[in-house]
Amino acid sequence: MTNHTLPPLPYEYNALEPFIDEQTMRLHHDKHHLAYVNGLNNAESKLAEAREKGDFALVKHWEREAAFHGAGHFLHVIFWENMKPNGGGTPKNGDLNDAIASRFGSFEKMMAQFKAAGTAVEGSGWVLLVKNQMTKTLDILTAEKHQDLSQWVTTPILACDVWEHAYYLKYQNNRAAYVDAFTNVINWDDVAKRFL
Ligand code: MN3
């Protein structure tokens, strides 16, 4: 069985200041993300036991737990890599720029939709720029919690965590200001790599 582990941040905890503060990053990575890793390991272990016993009611329960913690773990891995110090700006990759322009009209229109979608998520969740693996086109989707409202043929290429733990220390109830700040740390090279 896979034993999932918490990957270290690809930069220092204070590297995204002033946009994302150090205390939020420490709590978010060391406490919240770790809890999803531990939850996924526990769910997969319990799932194996329930399968062994043929207890399908328990299998259903642990499958849901694995979906919650697994989606939480994998989206956070993308989220950390989606950011970097001195990020933001616009993508340098021509293929990604073409895909954005053909779907949204322009980079600016895509980002306006991304910010509006992130601000409007009901409760905890994510705003995601995704690539549809059947049509190869881009879209902007939101996820409630981590796993709900998913489209399974899409791949997240840009993920912004809009759970309150991602921004409340610095931005309190002003989620729009946080989503706006996030755009200043986006690692567009990482987004392009995932797109390709
Ligand atoms: Mn989070």
XYZ file of N, CA and C and ligand atoms in Angstrom, residues 28 32 36 76 126 146 161 163 165-166, ligand 1:
31
model
N -1.025 26.166 7.373
C -1.677 25.549 6.214
C -0.928 24.289 5.777
N -2.780 21.673 8.320
C -3.920 21.286 7.480
C -3.529 20.245 6.430
N -4.565 15.946 5.935
C -5.107 15.232 4.771
C -4.242 14.031 4.420
N -3.528 20.151 -2.667
C -2.533 20.994 -1.979
C -1.148 20.858 -2.619
N -12.298 25.326 -3.633
C -11.192 25.638 -4.518
C -11.729 26.297 -5.773
N -13.148 19.574 -1.127
C -12.086 19.287 -2.085
C -12.614 18.471 -3.251
N -6.591 27.647 -3.278
C -7.299 27.195 -2.080
C -8.077 28.360 -1.499
N -10.378 27.794 1.087
C -10.803 27.509 2.459
C -10.319 28.677 3.334
N -8.844 28.681 6.076
C -7.510 28.505 6.671
C -6.408 29.010 5.744
N -6.731 29.203 4.463
C -5.724 29.659 3.509
C -5.485 31.166 3.591
Mn -6.040 24.208 2.327
